[in-house]
mmCIF file of C-alpha atoms in Angstrom:
data_model
loop_
_atom_site.group_PDB
_atom_site.id
_atom_site.type_symbol
_atom_site.label_atom_id
_atom_site.label_comp_id
_atom_site.label_asym_id
_atom_site.label_seq_id
_atom_site.Cartn_x
_atom_site.Cartn_y
_atom_site.Cartn_z
ATOM 1 C CA MET A 21 0.000 0.000 0.000
ATOM 2 C CA ALA A 22 1.307 3.439 -0.928
ATOM 3 C CA PHE A 23 0.320 4.757 2.461
ATOM 4 C CA THR A 24 2.523 2.184 4.187
ATOM 5 C CA ALA A 25 5.532 3.347 2.222
ATOM 6 C CA ALA A 26 4.673 6.953 3.006
ATOM 7 C CA LEU A 27 4.294 6.226 6.715
ATOM 8 C CA LEU A 28 7.537 4.306 7.029
ATOM 9 C CA GLY A 29 9.473 6.527 4.629
ATOM 10 C CA LEU A 30 8.047 9.998 5.030
ATOM 11 C CA VAL A 31 7.540 9.925 8.777
ATOM 12 C CA LEU A 32 10.744 8.178 9.758
ATOM 13 C CA ALA A 33 12.909 9.948 7.181
ATOM 14 C CA GLY A 34 11.634 13.352 8.226
ATOM 15 C CA CYS A 35 10.388 14.617 4.824
ATOM 16 C CA SER A 36 7.442 17.036 5.029
ATOM 17 C CA PRO A 37 4.513 16.927 2.584
ATOM 18 C CA ARG A 38 2.700 19.970 1.280
ATOM 19 C CA VAL A 39 -0.568 20.626 3.098
ATOM 20 C CA ALA A 40 -3.409 23.063 2.589
ATOM 21 C CA ALA A 41 -3.432 26.327 4.473
ATOM 22 C CA PRO A 42 -5.365 26.215 7.779
ATOM 23 C CA THR A 43 -8.785 27.820 7.965
ATOM 24 C CA GLU A 44 -8.506 29.061 11.546
ATOM 25 C CA THR A 45 -5.550 30.019 13.705
ATOM 26 C CA TYR A 46 -4.985 31.069 17.317
ATOM 27 C CA GLY A 47 -2.432 33.466 18.728
ATOM 28 C CA SER A 48 -1.701 31.482 21.884
ATOM 29 C CA LEU A 49 -3.000 28.650 24.050
ATOM 30 C CA ALA A 50 -4.948 31.263 26.016
ATOM 31 C CA THR A 51 -7.227 31.816 23.006
ATOM 32 C CA VAL A 52 -7.705 28.164 21.986
ATOM 33 C CA PRO A 53 -11.207 26.741 22.633
ATOM 34 C CA GLU A 54 -11.387 24.052 25.313
ATOM 35 C CA LYS A 55 -14.314 22.138 26.751
ATOM 36 C CA LEU A 56 -15.420 19.043 28.643
ATOM 37 C CA GLY A 57 -17.009 16.431 26.404
ATOM 38 C CA ALA A 58 -20.483 14.969 26.746
ATOM 39 C CA ASP A 59 -18.992 11.821 28.307
ATOM 40 C CA GLY A 60 -17.933 13.907 31.305
ATOM 41 C CA THR A 61 -14.264 12.876 31.134
ATOM 42 C CA THR A 62 -12.780 13.833 27.746
ATOM 43 C CA ILE A 63 -11.239 17.308 27.623
ATOM 44 C CA THR A 64 -11.004 18.752 24.112
ATOM 45 C CA VAL A 65 -8.609 21.526 23.105
ATOM 46 C CA GLY A 66 -8.632 23.206 19.704
ATOM 47 C CA ASN A 67 -10.762 23.902 16.653
ATOM 48 C CA ALA A 68 -13.822 21.649 16.794
ATOM 49 C CA HIS A 69 -13.704 21.309 13.001
ATOM 50 C CA ALA A 70 -10.027 20.358 12.755
ATOM 51 C CA PRO A 71 -9.577 17.390 10.381
ATOM 52 C CA VAL A 72 -7.191 15.555 12.716
ATOM 53 C CA THR A 73 -7.989 14.518 16.294
ATOM 54 C CA VAL A 74 -5.269 13.301 18.643
ATOM 55 C CA HIS A 75 -6.701 11.579 21.720
ATOM 56 C CA LEU A 76 -4.093 11.257 24.456
ATOM 57 C CA TYR A 77 -4.138 9.093 27.574
ATOM 58 C CA GLU A 78 -1.814 10.613 30.173
ATOM 59 C CA ASP A 79 -0.965 10.453 33.876
ATOM 60 C CA PRO A 80 0.528 13.695 35.277
ATOM 61 C CA ARG A 81 3.240 11.746 37.136
ATOM 62 C CA CYS A 82 4.289 9.691 34.088
ATOM 63 C CA PRO A 83 7.850 10.580 32.952
ATOM 64 C CA TYR A 84 7.155 9.292 29.435
ATOM 65 C CA CYS A 85 4.229 11.702 29.210
ATOM 66 C CA GLU A 86 6.598 14.463 30.288
ATOM 67 C CA GLU A 87 9.044 13.447 27.556
ATOM 68 C CA PHE A 88 6.286 13.525 24.942
ATOM 69 C CA GLU A 89 4.939 16.865 26.158
ATOM 70 C CA THR A 90 8.256 18.707 26.507
ATOM 71 C CA THR A 91 10.751 17.340 23.971
ATOM 72 C CA GLY A 92 8.763 14.901 21.810
ATOM 73 C CA GLY A 93 5.613 15.370 19.796
ATOM 74 C CA GLY A 94 3.843 17.585 22.346
ATOM 75 C CA PRO A 95 5.229 20.943 21.167
ATOM 76 C CA GLU A 96 4.470 19.947 17.556
ATOM 77 C CA LEU A 97 0.928 19.052 18.589
ATOM 78 C CA ARG A 98 0.473 22.439 20.248
ATOM 79 C CA ASP A 99 1.740 24.210 17.118
ATOM 80 C CA ALA A 100 -0.721 22.245 14.978
ATOM 81 C CA ILE A 101 -3.528 23.169 17.386
ATOM 82 C CA LEU A 102 -2.595 26.846 17.112
ATOM 83 C CA ARG A 103 -2.648 26.540 13.307
ATOM 84 C CA GLY A 104 -6.173 25.106 13.529
ATOM 85 C CA GLN A 105 -5.106 21.861 11.856
ATOM 86 C CA VAL A 106 -5.499 19.505 14.823
ATOM 87 C CA LYS A 107 -7.536 19.249 17.987
ATOM 88 C CA ALA A 108 -6.422 17.308 21.050
ATOM 89 C CA GLU A 109 -8.512 15.216 23.405
ATOM 90 C CA TYR A 110 -7.266 14.185 26.839
ATOM 91 C CA THR A 111 -8.224 11.332 29.125
ATOM 92 C CA LEU A 112 -6.412 11.912 32.398
ATOM 93 C CA ALA A 113 -5.354 8.895 34.419
ATOM 94 C CA SER A 114 -4.131 8.702 38.015
ATOM 95 C CA PHE A 115 -3.087 5.048 38.327
ATOM 96 C CA LEU A 116 0.508 5.911 39.250
ATOM 97 C CA ASP A 117 -0.629 6.975 42.722
ATOM 98 C CA GLY A 118 -1.591 3.360 43.376
ATOM 99 C CA LYS A 119 1.684 2.036 41.971
ATOM 100 C CA LEU A 120 4.012 4.564 43.597
ATOM 101 C CA GLY A 121 2.078 5.756 46.629
ATOM 102 C CA GLY A 122 0.835 9.238 47.325
ATOM 103 C CA SER A 123 -1.864 11.326 45.689
ATOM 104 C CA GLY A 124 0.013 13.591 43.284
ATOM 105 C CA SER A 125 -1.655 12.291 40.129
ATOM 106 C CA GLU A 126 -5.155 12.651 41.561
ATOM 107 C CA LYS A 127 -4.397 16.133 42.877
ATOM 108 C CA ALA A 128 -2.947 17.191 39.529
ATOM 109 C CA VAL A 129 -5.929 15.829 37.578
ATOM 110 C CA ASN A 130 -8.292 17.630 39.949
ATOM 111 C CA ALA A 131 -6.314 20.847 39.461
ATOM 112 C CA LEU A 132 -6.397 20.441 35.680
ATOM 113 C CA ARG A 133 -10.172 20.061 35.817
ATOM 114 C CA ALA A 134 -10.322 23.187 37.975
ATOM 115 C CA ALA A 135 -8.189 24.992 35.369
ATOM 116 C CA LEU A 136 -10.672 23.921 32.682
ATOM 117 C CA ALA A 137 -13.449 25.557 34.698
ATOM 118 C CA GLU A 138 -11.430 28.776 34.464
ATOM 119 C CA GLY A 139 -10.746 28.347 30.744
ATOM 120 C CA ARG A 140 -7.039 27.727 31.397
ATOM 121 C CA PHE A 141 -6.630 23.956 30.984
ATOM 122 C CA ALA A 142 -4.248 23.972 28.009
ATOM 123 C CA GLU A 143 -1.922 26.510 29.603
ATOM 124 C CA PHE A 144 -1.856 24.794 32.991
ATOM 125 C CA HIS A 145 -1.384 21.384 31.368
ATOM 126 C CA GLU A 146 1.748 22.728 29.674
ATOM 127 C CA VAL A 147 3.031 24.220 32.943
ATOM 128 C CA LEU A 148 2.546 20.985 34.908
ATOM 129 C CA TYR A 149 4.582 18.884 32.487
ATOM 130 C CA ALA A 150 7.288 21.535 32.281
ATOM 131 C CA ASN A 151 7.582 21.294 36.078
ATOM 132 C CA GLN A 152 6.899 17.603 36.651
ATOM 133 C CA PRO A 153 8.586 16.175 39.784
ATOM 134 C CA GLU A 154 10.504 12.915 39.708
ATOM 135 C CA GLU A 155 8.138 9.967 39.234
ATOM 136 C CA SER A 156 8.955 8.529 42.663
ATOM 137 C CA GLU A 157 8.391 11.902 44.328
ATOM 138 C CA ASP A 158 4.816 12.724 45.291
ATOM 139 C CA GLY A 159 5.464 16.322 44.369
ATOM 140 C CA PHE A 160 2.133 17.579 43.091
ATOM 141 C CA THR A 161 0.888 18.796 46.450
ATOM 142 C CA ASP A 162 -1.811 21.428 46.871
ATOM 143 C CA ASP A 163 0.770 24.091 47.646
ATOM 144 C CA ARG A 164 2.940 23.165 44.659
ATOM 145 C CA LEU A 165 -0.019 23.142 42.277
ATOM 146 C CA LEU A 166 -1.099 26.557 43.485
ATOM 147 C CA GLU A 167 2.458 27.822 43.184
ATOM 148 C CA LEU A 168 2.597 26.637 39.555
ATOM 149 C CA ALA A 169 -0.805 28.158 38.812
ATOM 150 C CA VAL A 170 0.731 31.610 39.194
ATOM 151 C CA GLN A 171 2.519 30.982 35.882
ATOM 152 C CA VAL A 172 -0.860 31.014 34.084
ATOM 153 C CA GLU A 173 -2.285 34.500 33.898
ATOM 154 C CA GLY A 174 -5.702 34.760 35.493
ATOM 155 C CA LEU A 175 -5.811 31.221 36.856
ATOM 156 C CA ARG A 176 -5.034 31.493 40.543
ATOM 157 C CA GLY A 177 -8.070 33.024 42.140
ATOM 158 C CA ARG A 178 -10.294 32.102 45.074
ATOM 159 C CA ALA A 179 -12.412 29.625 43.081
ATOM 160 C CA PHE A 180 -9.395 27.778 41.713
ATOM 161 C CA GLU A 181 -7.611 27.671 45.073
ATOM 162 C CA THR A 182 -10.726 26.325 46.814
ATOM 163 C CA ALA A 183 -11.202 23.683 44.106
ATOM 164 C CA VAL A 184 -7.595 22.520 44.514
ATOM 165 C CA ARG A 185 -7.565 22.382 48.295
ATOM 166 C CA ASP A 186 -11.025 20.792 48.614
ATOM 167 C CA MET A 187 -10.601 18.277 45.741
ATOM 168 C CA LYS A 188 -13.758 19.732 44.233
ATOM 169 C CA TYR A 189 -13.507 17.535 41.161
ATOM 170 C CA GLU A 190 -12.805 14.236 42.905
ATOM 171 C CA ALA A 191 -15.713 12.593 41.072
ATOM 172 C CA PHE A 192 -14.196 13.679 37.764
ATOM 173 C CA VAL A 193 -10.804 12.279 38.797
ATOM 174 C CA LYS A 194 -12.298 8.865 39.536
ATOM 175 C CA ALA A 195 -14.461 8.828 36.406
ATOM 176 C CA SER A 196 -11.500 9.820 34.260
ATOM 177 C CA GLU A 197 -9.376 7.013 35.688
ATOM 178 C CA LYS A 198 -12.187 4.550 34.939
ATOM 179 C CA ALA A 199 -12.394 5.877 31.374
ATOM 180 C CA TYR A 200 -8.653 5.299 31.037
ATOM 181 C CA GLU A 201 -8.951 1.749 32.379
ATOM 182 C CA SER A 202 -11.831 0.942 30.027
ATOM 183 C CA ALA A 203 -9.709 1.961 27.033
ATOM 184 C CA GLY A 204 -7.211 -0.850 27.624
ATOM 185 C CA ASP A 205 -7.239 -4.321 26.142
ATOM 186 C CA THR A 206 -7.138 -5.935 29.597
ATOM 187 C CA LEU A 207 -9.966 -5.615 32.126
ATOM 188 C CA ASN A 208 -9.386 -2.699 34.543
ATOM 189 C CA GLU A 209 -6.013 -1.907 33.002
ATOM 190 C CA GLY A 210 -5.507 1.077 30.734
ATOM 191 C CA PRO A 211 -3.517 1.195 27.506
ATOM 192 C CA GLY A 212 -0.424 2.728 29.131
ATOM 193 C CA THR A 213 0.711 6.340 29.163
ATOM 194 C CA PRO A 214 1.174 8.122 26.962
ATOM 195 C CA THR A 215 -1.042 6.436 24.409
ATOM 196 C CA ALA A 216 -2.174 8.332 21.305
ATOM 197 C CA VAL A 217 -5.241 7.527 19.229
ATOM 198 C CA ILE A 218 -5.238 9.618 16.056
ATOM 199 C CA ASN A 219 -8.466 9.742 14.055
ATOM 200 C CA ARG A 220 -9.596 6.529 15.771
ATOM 201 C CA VAL A 221 -6.353 4.647 15.059
ATOM 202 C CA ARG A 222 -4.245 3.781 18.112
ATOM 203 C CA ILE A 223 -0.468 4.008 17.812
ATOM 204 C CA PRO A 224 0.727 0.553 18.979
ATOM 205 C CA ALA A 225 3.324 0.293 21.717
ATOM 206 C CA ASP A 226 5.827 -1.117 19.211
ATOM 207 C CA TYR A 227 5.564 2.120 17.232
ATOM 208 C CA SER A 228 5.435 4.515 20.191
ATOM 209 C CA GLY A 229 8.850 5.920 19.278
ATOM 210 C CA VAL A 230 7.069 8.277 16.896
ATOM 211 C CA LEU A 231 5.598 10.041 19.948
ATOM 212 C CA TYR A 232 9.058 11.043 21.168
ATOM 213 C CA ASP A 233 10.494 12.201 17.827
ATOM 214 C CA ALA A 234 9.253 15.744 17.191
ATOM 215 C CA THR A 235 9.900 15.711 13.446
ATOM 216 C CA ALA A 236 8.391 12.273 12.911
ATOM 217 C CA PHE A 237 5.283 13.148 14.931
ATOM 218 C CA SER A 238 4.795 16.423 13.060
ATOM 219 C CA ASN A 239 5.143 14.651 9.719
ATOM 220 C CA LEU A 240 2.711 11.951 10.816
ATOM 221 C CA LEU A 241 0.065 14.570 11.623
ATOM 222 C CA GLN A 242 0.567 16.174 8.210
ATOM 223 C CA LEU A 243 0.415 12.814 6.466
ATOM 224 C CA ILE A 244 -2.843 11.922 8.209
ATOM 225 C CA ARG A 245 -4.284 15.318 7.339
ATOM 226 C CA ARG A 246 -3.380 14.749 3.700
ATOM 227 C CA SER A 247 -4.669 11.143 3.521
ATOM 228 C CA PRO A 248 -7.270 10.667 6.293
ATOM 229 C CA GLU A 249 -9.156 7.811 4.625
ATOM 230 C CA GLU A 250 -6.024 5.743 4.095
ATOM 231 C CA TRP A 251 -4.906 6.378 7.666
ATOM 232 C CA GLU A 252 -8.193 5.220 9.166
ATOM 233 C CA GLY A 253 -7.900 1.957 7.257
ATOM 234 C CA TYR A 254 -4.227 1.503 8.049
ATOM 235 C CA GLU A 255 -3.016 -1.594 9.906
ATOM 236 C CA PHE A 256 0.420 -1.453 11.466
ATOM 237 C CA PRO A 257 2.654 -4.339 10.410
ATOM 238 C CA GLU A 258 3.667 -6.684 13.199
ATOM 239 C CA VAL A 259 7.130 -6.186 14.617
ATOM 240 C CA PRO A 260 9.029 -9.487 14.479
ATOM 241 C CA THR A 261 9.984 -11.047 17.791
ATOM 242 C CA PRO A 262 13.781 -11.200 18.250
ATOM 243 C CA PRO A 263 15.151 -14.760 18.159
ATOM 244 C CA SER A 264 15.783 -16.397 21.507
ATOM 245 C CA LEU A 265 19.408 -16.639 22.604
ATOM 246 C CA SER A 266 18.761 -19.723 24.695
#
């Protein structure tokens, strides 16, 4: 299939295709539309009519999510959102609290939901990953989250502070974790973080390297935008299992 050659060649080689000019642009994340979906857990950021949708499953304490968001495909995704070419959807998990101890993931997810209520989710999401503590450190405390909120203009007010300290959106946190778990192939176990589903096609774990390569991820988004029908019918080839040394 021509699309297979394009995916393996264009994306991995770093060549950029020509794409049509965007129909809507935004000056900054502060002006990008954001809303809570009808399912009560999916947070959408960007032009509702964008031809490409990237659905991300993330845990705020996950270091691989931090890598994606800060040095991998995340900055390219934000640029595409600002150009009106892509919208992002987020399902926020908090399973790392159970694995590592503490409550930093739950507190961070609650704070992100509180930021959405103030119209500042996208900006605060960027700030949290830029200041993520070590995975083993339960660093997203109420005080730290409020300290970081100062970096987002207009976010830290009485309503936001109360929502953070009182875990106002605890029900959302739990529902979002359940939504993450239901997206996995194993009962009560999510797909892993970060996982990206682009226009209904999940990037398999064996191909997750594209999430951490900024150029490859940017080219993938452009390729999907250029050939959406082929992408939605695409099946990733199986990666051969290395021979046993025993």
